[in-house]
Short mmCIF file of N, CA, C and O and ligand atoms in Angstrom, two decimals:
data_model
loop_
_atom_site.label_atom_id
_atom_site.label_comp_id
_atom_site.label_asym_id
_atom_site.label_seq_id
_atom_site.Cartn_x
_atom_site.Cartn_y
_atom_site.Cartn_z
N MET A 1 -12.96 14.42 -15.56
CA MET A 1 -11.76 14.00 -14.60
C MET A 1 -11.03 12.91 -15.30
O MET A 1 -11.40 12.39 -16.30
N GLY A 2 -9.82 12.74 -14.70
CA GLY A 2 -8.82 11.70 -15.25
C GLY A 2 -9.31 10.25 -14.92
O GLY A 2 -10.46 9.97 -14.50
N HIS A 3 -8.40 9.38 -14.89
CA HIS A 3 -8.65 8.01 -14.54
C HIS A 3 -8.96 7.75 -13.15
O HIS A 3 -8.75 8.57 -12.27
N LYS A 4 -9.76 6.57 -12.92
CA LYS A 4 -9.87 6.16 -11.43
C LYS A 4 -8.64 6.08 -10.78
O LYS A 4 -7.73 5.41 -11.51
N PRO A 5 -8.46 6.50 -9.67
CA PRO A 5 -7.07 6.21 -8.94
C PRO A 5 -6.92 4.73 -8.82
O PRO A 5 -7.80 4.04 -8.49
N ARG A 6 -5.67 4.37 -9.03
CA ARG A 6 -5.29 2.93 -8.89
C ARG A 6 -4.62 2.61 -7.61
O ARG A 6 -3.55 3.30 -7.36
N VAL A 7 -4.99 1.62 -6.91
CA VAL A 7 -4.35 1.35 -5.74
C VAL A 7 -3.80 -0.13 -5.68
O VAL A 7 -4.62 -1.02 -5.82
N LEU A 8 -2.54 -0.28 -5.63
CA LEU A 8 -1.87 -1.65 -5.53
C LEU A 8 -1.89 -2.18 -4.12
O LEU A 8 -1.34 -1.35 -3.21
N ILE A 9 -2.44 -3.23 -3.88
CA ILE A 9 -2.57 -3.88 -2.61
C ILE A 9 -1.54 -5.17 -2.61
O ILE A 9 -1.75 -6.10 -3.29
N VAL A 10 -0.51 -5.07 -1.86
CA VAL A 10 0.51 -6.15 -1.62
C VAL A 10 0.23 -6.74 -0.30
O VAL A 10 0.58 -6.13 0.76
N GLU A 11 -0.40 -7.96 -0.22
CA GLU A 11 -0.87 -8.46 1.04
C GLU A 11 -1.03 -10.03 0.75
O GLU A 11 -1.79 -10.42 -0.06
N ASP A 12 -0.34 -10.84 1.73
CA ASP A 12 -0.43 -12.31 1.52
C ASP A 12 -1.50 -12.90 2.30
O ASP A 12 -1.92 -14.04 1.99
N ASN A 13 -2.20 -12.17 3.17
CA ASN A 13 -3.35 -12.68 3.93
C ASN A 13 -4.69 -12.37 3.11
O ASN A 13 -5.03 -11.27 2.99
N ALA A 14 -5.18 -13.40 2.81
CA ALA A 14 -6.66 -13.26 1.95
C ALA A 14 -7.70 -12.42 2.54
O ALA A 14 -8.31 -11.74 1.84
N ARG A 15 -7.81 -12.50 3.82
CA ARG A 15 -8.82 -11.83 4.49
C ARG A 15 -8.46 -10.31 4.49
O ARG A 15 -9.46 -9.47 4.24
N ASN A 16 -7.45 -9.91 4.77
CA ASN A 16 -6.95 -8.64 4.82
C ASN A 16 -6.94 -7.97 3.35
O ASN A 16 -7.33 -6.92 3.18
N ARG A 17 -6.49 -8.90 2.39
CA ARG A 17 -6.50 -8.50 1.17
C ARG A 17 -7.99 -7.99 0.66
O ARG A 17 -8.16 -7.03 -0.05
N LYS A 18 -8.92 -8.99 0.99
CA LYS A 18 -10.25 -8.69 0.84
C LYS A 18 -10.85 -7.46 1.36
O LYS A 18 -11.43 -6.51 0.82
N LEU A 19 -10.39 -7.15 2.68
CA LEU A 19 -10.84 -5.90 3.36
C LEU A 19 -10.24 -4.70 2.62
O LEU A 19 -10.93 -3.73 2.47
N PHE A 20 -8.96 -4.76 2.39
CA PHE A 20 -8.34 -3.57 1.73
C PHE A 20 -9.10 -3.26 0.44
O PHE A 20 -9.31 -2.20 0.06
N ARG A 21 -9.35 -4.36 -0.33
CA ARG A 21 -10.06 -4.19 -1.67
C ARG A 21 -11.49 -3.51 -1.48
O ARG A 21 -11.72 -2.58 -2.15
N LEU A 22 -12.20 -3.95 -0.46
CA LEU A 22 -13.44 -3.37 -0.27
C LEU A 22 -13.44 -1.96 0.10
O LEU A 22 -14.15 -1.03 -0.39
N ILE A 23 -12.55 -1.59 0.93
CA ILE A 23 -12.39 -0.33 1.33
C ILE A 23 -11.91 0.67 0.27
O ILE A 23 -12.48 1.67 -0.11
N VAL A 24 -10.89 0.18 -0.58
CA VAL A 24 -10.36 0.94 -1.73
C VAL A 24 -11.42 1.07 -2.80
O VAL A 24 -11.72 2.26 -3.18
N ASP A 25 -12.13 0.03 -3.06
CA ASP A 25 -13.17 0.06 -4.03
C ASP A 25 -14.36 0.99 -3.63
O ASP A 25 -14.91 1.77 -4.49
N SER A 26 -14.66 0.98 -2.32
CA SER A 26 -15.70 1.78 -1.86
C SER A 26 -15.39 3.29 -1.85
O SER A 26 -16.23 4.19 -1.85
N MET A 27 -14.04 3.71 -2.12
CA MET A 27 -13.62 5.07 -2.28
C MET A 27 -13.54 5.42 -3.87
O MET A 27 -13.02 6.41 -4.07
N GLY A 28 -14.09 4.61 -4.68
CA GLY A 28 -14.14 5.01 -6.13
C GLY A 28 -12.77 4.77 -6.80
O GLY A 28 -12.48 5.24 -7.80
N CYS A 29 -11.89 3.79 -6.23
CA CYS A 29 -10.57 3.57 -6.65
C CYS A 29 -10.64 2.15 -7.39
O CYS A 29 -11.64 1.42 -7.07
N GLU A 30 -9.72 2.04 -8.25
CA GLU A 30 -9.57 0.65 -8.83
C GLU A 30 -8.37 -0.04 -8.04
O GLU A 30 -7.39 0.52 -7.87
N SER A 31 -8.68 -1.33 -7.56
CA SER A 31 -7.72 -1.99 -6.78
C SER A 31 -6.98 -2.99 -7.69
O SER A 31 -7.63 -3.64 -8.50
N LEU A 32 -5.70 -3.12 -7.41
CA LEU A 32 -4.82 -4.16 -8.10
C LEU A 32 -4.32 -4.99 -6.92
O LEU A 32 -3.95 -4.42 -6.05
N LEU A 33 -4.41 -6.30 -7.03
CA LEU A 33 -3.92 -7.25 -5.88
C LEU A 33 -2.83 -7.92 -6.26
O LEU A 33 -2.57 -8.45 -7.44
N ALA A 34 -1.94 -8.08 -5.19
CA ALA A 34 -0.64 -9.03 -5.25
C ALA A 34 -0.63 -9.69 -3.92
O ALA A 34 -0.75 -9.18 -2.90
N ASN A 35 -0.33 -11.13 -4.21
CA ASN A 35 -0.27 -12.02 -2.99
C ASN A 35 1.09 -11.73 -2.33
O ASN A 35 1.36 -12.27 -1.11
N ASP A 36 2.06 -11.32 -3.03
CA ASP A 36 3.46 -11.27 -2.45
C ASP A 36 4.31 -10.20 -3.25
O ASP A 36 3.85 -9.59 -4.18
N GLY A 37 5.38 -10.08 -2.87
CA GLY A 37 6.40 -8.91 -3.52
C GLY A 37 6.68 -9.20 -4.90
O GLY A 37 6.70 -8.36 -5.70
N GLU A 38 6.93 -10.57 -5.27
CA GLU A 38 7.16 -10.86 -6.66
C GLU A 38 6.08 -10.43 -7.57
O GLU A 38 6.26 -9.75 -8.66
N GLU A 39 4.77 -10.74 -7.13
CA GLU A 39 3.69 -10.33 -7.85
C GLU A 39 3.38 -8.78 -7.82
O GLU A 39 3.07 -8.20 -8.89
N GLY A 40 3.85 -8.18 -6.77
CA GLY A 40 3.64 -6.69 -6.79
C GLY A 40 4.68 -6.09 -7.79
O GLY A 40 4.22 -5.18 -8.52
N LEU A 41 5.88 -6.53 -7.90
CA LEU A 41 6.79 -6.04 -8.82
C LEU A 41 6.29 -6.24 -10.34
O LEU A 41 6.41 -5.39 -11.17
N ARG A 42 5.65 -7.44 -10.55
CA ARG A 42 5.12 -7.62 -11.86
C ARG A 42 3.96 -6.72 -12.21
O ARG A 42 3.85 -6.22 -13.26
N GLN A 43 3.18 -6.42 -11.18
CA GLN A 43 2.07 -5.52 -11.29
C GLN A 43 2.67 -4.07 -11.65
O GLN A 43 2.03 -3.38 -12.39
N LEU A 44 3.75 -3.69 -11.07
CA LEU A 44 4.43 -2.47 -11.32
C LEU A 44 5.00 -2.33 -12.65
O LEU A 44 5.46 -1.17 -13.00
N GLU A 45 5.21 -3.42 -13.50
CA GLU A 45 5.77 -3.22 -14.84
C GLU A 45 4.67 -2.57 -15.69
O GLU A 45 4.99 -2.09 -16.76
N GLY A 46 3.41 -2.75 -15.28
CA GLY A 46 2.37 -2.11 -16.04
C GLY A 46 2.20 -0.56 -15.77
O GLY A 46 3.18 0.07 -15.12
N ALA A 47 1.02 0.06 -15.80
CA ALA A 47 0.76 1.49 -15.46
C ALA A 47 1.13 1.61 -13.93
O ALA A 47 0.63 0.62 -13.29
N LEU A 48 1.73 2.58 -13.69
CA LEU A 48 1.90 2.72 -12.11
C LEU A 48 0.68 3.12 -11.47
O LEU A 48 -0.14 3.75 -11.81
N PRO A 49 0.64 2.54 -10.13
CA PRO A 49 -0.53 2.91 -9.38
C PRO A 49 -0.26 4.20 -8.74
O PRO A 49 0.67 4.71 -8.67
N ASP A 50 -1.45 4.81 -8.23
CA ASP A 50 -1.30 6.13 -7.50
C ASP A 50 -1.00 5.90 -6.17
O ASP A 50 -0.51 6.96 -5.36
N LEU A 51 -1.08 4.80 -5.65
CA LEU A 51 -0.80 4.54 -4.14
C LEU A 51 -0.55 2.92 -4.07
O LEU A 51 -1.21 2.19 -4.77
N ILE A 52 0.36 2.71 -3.18
CA ILE A 52 0.56 1.22 -2.75
C ILE A 52 0.31 1.04 -1.26
O ILE A 52 0.78 1.73 -0.52
N LEU A 53 -0.48 0.03 -0.90
CA LEU A 53 -0.54 -0.43 0.43
C LEU A 53 0.26 -1.63 0.55
O LEU A 53 0.03 -2.82 -0.20
N MET A 54 1.25 -1.65 1.33
CA MET A 54 2.08 -2.82 1.40
C MET A 54 2.29 -3.41 2.75
O MET A 54 2.75 -2.77 3.84
N ASP A 55 1.82 -4.67 2.93
CA ASP A 55 2.13 -5.47 4.02
C ASP A 55 3.65 -5.62 4.20
O ASP A 55 4.37 -5.67 3.23
N ILE A 56 4.06 -5.58 5.51
CA ILE A 56 5.54 -5.77 5.68
C ILE A 56 6.02 -7.15 5.85
O ILE A 56 7.06 -7.63 5.28
N GLN A 57 5.17 -8.09 6.47
CA GLN A 57 5.50 -9.46 6.52
C GLN A 57 4.88 -10.25 5.44
O GLN A 57 3.68 -10.62 5.35
N LEU A 58 5.76 -10.44 4.39
CA LEU A 58 5.32 -11.06 3.23
C LEU A 58 6.30 -12.29 2.98
O LEU A 58 7.41 -12.23 3.47
N PRO A 59 5.77 -13.33 2.25
CA PRO A 59 6.71 -14.53 2.01
C PRO A 59 7.63 -14.10 0.98
O PRO A 59 7.14 -13.17 0.02
N GLY A 60 8.86 -14.67 0.88
CA GLY A 60 9.83 -14.14 -0.20
C GLY A 60 10.27 -12.72 0.13
O GLY A 60 10.82 -12.52 1.19
N ILE A 61 10.07 -11.77 -0.85
CA ILE A 61 10.69 -10.49 -0.68
C ILE A 61 9.85 -9.89 0.43
O ILE A 61 8.56 -9.74 0.26
N ASP A 62 10.31 -9.30 1.61
CA ASP A 62 9.42 -8.66 2.48
C ASP A 62 9.23 -7.27 2.19
O ASP A 62 9.95 -6.67 1.19
N GLY A 63 8.33 -6.51 2.85
CA GLY A 63 7.85 -5.23 2.38
C GLY A 63 9.01 -4.20 2.51
O GLY A 63 9.11 -3.26 1.58
N LEU A 64 9.78 -4.43 3.41
CA LEU A 64 10.95 -3.31 3.60
C LEU A 64 11.91 -3.47 2.39
O LEU A 64 12.40 -2.41 1.83
N THR A 65 12.14 -4.68 1.96
CA THR A 65 13.18 -4.84 0.98
C THR A 65 12.39 -4.34 -0.49
O THR A 65 13.07 -3.78 -1.35
N LEU A 66 11.17 -4.74 -0.59
CA LEU A 66 10.52 -4.35 -1.73
C LEU A 66 10.50 -2.76 -1.82
O LEU A 66 10.78 -2.17 -2.92
N LEU A 67 10.23 -2.17 -0.78
CA LEU A 67 10.18 -0.67 -0.62
C LEU A 67 11.49 -0.10 -1.11
O LEU A 67 11.63 0.88 -1.92
N GLN A 68 12.56 -0.80 -0.65
CA GLN A 68 13.86 -0.23 -0.98
C GLN A 68 14.18 -0.35 -2.38
O GLN A 68 14.75 0.55 -3.08
N GLN A 69 13.69 -1.38 -3.06
CA GLN A 69 13.73 -1.65 -4.54
C GLN A 69 13.05 -0.55 -5.28
O GLN A 69 13.53 0.15 -6.31
N LEU A 70 11.77 -0.30 -4.80
CA LEU A 70 11.04 0.83 -5.39
C LEU A 70 11.64 2.10 -5.27
O LEU A 70 11.66 3.17 -6.25
N ARG A 71 12.28 2.50 -4.17
CA ARG A 71 12.87 3.74 -3.96
C ARG A 71 14.19 3.99 -4.71
O ARG A 71 14.58 5.13 -4.96
N GLU A 72 14.75 2.84 -5.13
CA GLU A 72 16.09 2.87 -5.94
C GLU A 72 15.77 3.16 -7.35
O GLU A 72 16.78 3.63 -8.14
N GLN A 73 14.57 3.00 -7.84
CA GLN A 73 14.22 3.18 -9.24
C GLN A 73 13.61 4.45 -9.46
O GLN A 73 12.48 4.80 -8.86
N PRO A 74 14.19 5.21 -10.35
CA PRO A 74 13.51 6.53 -10.76
C PRO A 74 12.06 6.43 -11.02
O PRO A 74 11.20 7.27 -10.59
N ARG A 75 11.62 5.43 -11.69
CA ARG A 75 10.11 5.38 -12.14
C ARG A 75 9.18 5.16 -10.98
O ARG A 75 7.96 5.59 -11.03
N THR A 76 9.65 4.45 -9.89
CA THR A 76 8.77 4.18 -8.80
C THR A 76 9.20 4.93 -7.57
O THR A 76 8.39 4.79 -6.59
N ARG A 77 10.17 5.83 -7.74
CA ARG A 77 10.64 6.33 -6.41
C ARG A 77 9.57 7.31 -5.76
O ARG A 77 9.64 7.33 -4.54
N THR A 78 8.79 7.88 -6.45
CA THR A 78 7.76 8.88 -5.86
C THR A 78 6.44 8.42 -5.60
O THR A 78 5.63 9.12 -5.11
N VAL A 79 6.22 7.12 -5.96
CA VAL A 79 4.85 6.63 -5.66
C VAL A 79 4.66 6.43 -4.19
O VAL A 79 5.54 5.87 -3.50
N PRO A 80 3.62 6.96 -3.63
CA PRO A 80 3.33 6.87 -2.20
C PRO A 80 3.08 5.40 -1.75
O PRO A 80 2.41 4.69 -2.41
N VAL A 81 3.86 4.98 -0.83
CA VAL A 81 3.65 3.55 -0.28
C VAL A 81 3.41 3.63 1.20
O VAL A 81 4.19 4.21 1.96
N VAL A 82 2.26 2.97 1.61
CA VAL A 82 1.95 2.81 2.99
C VAL A 82 2.28 1.48 3.48
O VAL A 82 1.78 0.47 3.04
N ALA A 83 3.05 1.48 4.60
CA ALA A 83 3.48 0.27 5.23
C ALA A 83 2.29 -0.26 6.14
O ALA A 83 1.68 0.56 6.80
N VAL A 84 2.02 -1.62 6.09
CA VAL A 84 1.10 -2.08 7.06
C VAL A 84 1.67 -3.14 7.74
O VAL A 84 2.32 -4.08 7.21
N THR A 85 1.75 -3.12 9.03
CA THR A 85 2.37 -4.14 9.85
C THR A 85 1.56 -4.70 11.02
O THR A 85 0.76 -4.03 11.54
N SER A 86 1.76 -6.03 11.36
CA SER A 86 1.02 -6.64 12.38
C SER A 86 1.74 -6.65 13.74
O SER A 86 1.07 -6.93 14.76
N PHE A 87 3.03 -6.32 13.64
CA PHE A 87 3.74 -6.17 14.97
C PHE A 87 4.17 -4.74 15.30
O PHE A 87 4.95 -4.09 14.86
N ALA A 88 3.17 -4.20 16.06
CA ALA A 88 3.29 -2.82 16.36
C ALA A 88 4.39 -2.81 17.50
O ALA A 88 3.98 -3.35 18.78
N MET A 89 5.43 -2.12 17.24
CA MET A 89 6.67 -2.02 18.19
C MET A 89 6.78 -0.62 18.35
O MET A 89 6.77 0.08 17.55
N PRO A 90 7.53 -0.27 19.58
CA PRO A 90 7.88 0.94 19.64
C PRO A 90 8.92 1.36 18.74
O PRO A 90 9.76 0.65 18.44
N GLY A 91 8.83 2.54 18.19
CA GLY A 91 9.76 2.99 17.13
C GLY A 91 9.50 2.49 15.69
O GLY A 91 10.29 2.92 14.78
N ASP A 92 8.32 1.78 15.60
CA ASP A 92 8.08 1.35 14.12
C ASP A 92 7.80 2.46 13.23
O ASP A 92 8.27 2.46 12.01
N ARG A 93 7.01 3.49 13.55
CA ARG A 93 6.69 4.57 12.67
C ARG A 93 8.00 5.22 12.40
O ARG A 93 8.19 5.53 11.02
N GLU A 94 8.87 5.49 13.19
CA GLU A 94 10.20 6.22 12.82
C GLU A 94 10.97 5.34 11.90
O GLU A 94 11.50 5.99 10.94
N ARG A 95 11.05 4.10 12.25
CA ARG A 95 11.90 3.17 11.49
C ARG A 95 11.26 3.14 10.00
O ARG A 95 12.10 3.14 9.06
N LEU A 96 9.94 2.95 9.84
CA LEU A 96 9.32 2.67 8.61
C LEU A 96 9.43 3.91 7.71
O LEU A 96 9.60 3.95 6.50
N LEU A 97 9.02 5.12 8.42
CA LEU A 97 9.05 6.44 7.63
C LEU A 97 10.52 6.72 7.27
O LEU A 97 10.86 7.22 6.17
N GLY A 98 11.45 6.31 8.13
CA GLY A 98 12.93 6.54 7.74
C GLY A 98 13.46 5.80 6.66
O GLY A 98 14.23 6.16 5.87
N ALA A 99 12.79 4.55 6.55
CA ALA A 99 13.01 3.71 5.42
C ALA A 99 12.58 4.24 4.01
O ALA A 99 12.87 3.77 3.06
N GLY A 100 11.65 5.12 4.09
CA GLY A 100 11.15 5.77 2.83
C GLY A 100 9.60 5.46 2.66
O GLY A 100 9.01 5.83 1.59
N PHE A 101 8.92 4.79 3.60
CA PHE A 101 7.56 4.66 3.49
C PHE A 101 6.98 5.95 3.62
O PHE A 101 7.39 6.90 4.42
N THR A 102 5.73 6.18 2.92
CA THR A 102 4.98 7.47 3.01
C THR A 102 4.08 7.67 4.24
O THR A 102 4.08 8.83 4.79
N ASP A 103 3.67 6.53 4.63
CA ASP A 103 2.80 6.56 5.90
C ASP A 103 2.84 5.12 6.57
O ASP A 103 3.46 4.07 5.97
N TYR A 104 2.22 4.89 7.62
CA TYR A 104 2.21 3.67 8.22
C TYR A 104 0.85 3.34 8.90
O TYR A 104 0.28 4.29 9.61
N LEU A 105 0.39 2.06 8.78
CA LEU A 105 -0.80 1.59 9.53
C LEU A 105 -0.28 0.37 10.18
O LEU A 105 0.34 -0.54 9.69
N SER A 106 -1.09 0.05 11.39
CA SER A 106 -0.73 -1.16 12.11
C SER A 106 -2.16 -1.92 12.02
O SER A 106 -3.27 -1.34 11.96
N LYS A 107 -2.03 -3.36 12.01
CA LYS A 107 -3.16 -4.20 12.03
C LYS A 107 -3.52 -4.46 13.53
O LYS A 107 -2.66 -4.35 14.36
N PRO A 108 -4.79 -4.83 13.85
CA PRO A 108 -5.90 -4.84 12.66
C PRO A 108 -6.17 -3.57 12.15
O PRO A 108 -6.13 -2.45 12.86
N ILE A 109 -6.55 -3.67 11.01
CA ILE A 109 -6.79 -2.36 10.26
C ILE A 109 -8.18 -1.78 10.69
O ILE A 109 -9.18 -2.22 10.82
N ASP A 110 -7.98 -0.50 10.94
CA ASP A 110 -9.10 0.49 11.31
C ASP A 110 -9.70 1.07 9.85
O ASP A 110 -8.85 1.79 9.33
N THR A 111 -10.96 0.78 9.62
CA THR A 111 -11.45 1.23 8.42
C THR A 111 -11.25 2.73 8.29
O THR A 111 -10.77 3.15 7.14
N GLU A 112 -11.67 3.54 9.22
CA GLU A 112 -11.71 5.00 9.09
C GLU A 112 -10.28 5.54 8.95
O GLU A 112 -10.02 6.48 8.11
N GLU A 113 -9.36 4.82 9.60
CA GLU A 113 -8.01 5.28 9.49
C GLU A 113 -7.40 5.10 8.10
O GLU A 113 -6.75 5.93 7.58
N LEU A 114 -7.70 3.90 7.60
CA LEU A 114 -7.32 3.57 6.22
C LEU A 114 -7.89 4.55 5.15
O LEU A 114 -7.06 4.95 4.33
N GLN A 115 -9.12 4.83 5.33
CA GLN A 115 -9.80 5.72 4.44
C GLN A 115 -9.15 7.16 4.50
O GLN A 115 -8.96 7.74 3.47
N ALA A 116 -8.80 7.48 5.62
CA ALA A 116 -8.18 8.86 5.86
C ALA A 116 -6.77 8.95 5.29
O ALA A 116 -6.45 9.83 4.47
N VAL A 117 -6.00 7.84 5.41
CA VAL A 117 -4.75 7.78 4.72
C VAL A 117 -4.82 7.79 3.08
O VAL A 117 -4.05 8.43 2.46
N ILE A 118 -5.79 7.02 2.65
CA ILE A 118 -5.95 6.92 1.29
C ILE A 118 -6.31 8.14 0.73
O ILE A 118 -5.76 8.61 -0.17
N ALA A 119 -7.27 8.88 1.42
CA ALA A 119 -7.78 10.19 0.86
C ALA A 119 -6.66 11.28 0.91
O ALA A 119 -6.70 12.03 0.06
N ARG A 120 -5.91 11.17 1.95
CA ARG A 120 -4.87 12.23 2.09
C ARG A 120 -3.71 11.98 0.85
O ARG A 120 -3.13 13.05 0.45
N LEU A 121 -3.50 10.72 0.52
CA LEU A 121 -2.41 10.47 -0.44
C LEU A 121 -2.75 10.44 -1.86
O LEU A 121 -1.81 10.49 -2.65
N LEU A 122 -4.06 10.36 -2.14
CA LEU A 122 -4.42 10.32 -3.53
C LEU A 122 -4.22 11.63 -4.21
O LEU A 122 -4.33 12.64 -3.50
N PRO A 123 -4.23 11.59 -5.56
CA PRO A 123 -4.05 12.90 -6.23
C PRO A 123 -5.35 13.89 -5.87
O PRO A 123 -6.31 13.31 -5.60
N PRO A 124 -5.07 15.10 -5.89
CA PRO A 124 -6.23 16.05 -5.60
C PRO A 124 -7.54 15.84 -6.33
O PRO A 124 -7.34 15.41 -7.62
N GLY A 125 -8.61 15.89 -5.71
CA GLY A 125 -9.84 15.62 -6.45
C GLY A 125 -10.36 14.28 -6.47
O GLY A 125 -11.36 13.93 -6.89
N HIS A 126 -9.49 13.30 -6.01
CA HIS A 126 -9.83 11.97 -5.89
C HIS A 126 -9.91 11.46 -4.41
O HIS A 126 -9.31 12.03 -3.53
N GLY A 127 -10.72 10.40 -4.16
CA GLY A 127 -10.75 9.84 -2.98
C GLY A 127 -11.55 10.50 -1.80
O GLY A 127 -12.09 9.82 -0.94
N ARG A 128 -11.69 11.73 -1.91
CA ARG A 128 -12.34 12.46 -0.87
C ARG A 128 -13.68 12.98 -1.42
O ARG A 128 -13.66 13.71 -2.52
N ASP A 129 -14.83 12.61 -0.84
CA ASP A 129 -16.16 13.01 -1.36
C ASP A 129 -16.27 12.64 -2.86
O ASP A 129 -16.86 13.19 -3.58
N ALA A 130 -15.50 11.61 -3.30
CA ALA A 130 -15.61 11.32 -4.64
C ALA A 130 -16.53 9.99 -4.95
O ALA A 130 -16.54 9.20 -3.94
MN1 MN B 201 1.59 -10.83 5.80
#
């Protein structure tokens, strides 16, 4: 098999970051952590992750702006990015998917829902029963 799938977690809340990391690691993936958008962009200068979990409410560059930057660059255009938001509002899903996010999760994070999204978006042969 190839490399362990790499999942970049961009989240400013330490508790949520830890929860994301535990779930990602438990699925046999390697987690990369970023506290904010700037750090996320720095992480992306290295090897590209297979998936990005991105909090929307971030200090500095917010998740929506960061996503737009990733979608404008050929190198990062096709990386799956899952939006995570704490303000569940009517129309959120349509708005976020319309902006270019691959999928959407609302906080508080449901472990099984997150696992299902990760398994669905990782390269075939990874994440599911792995
Ligand atoms: Mn946040």
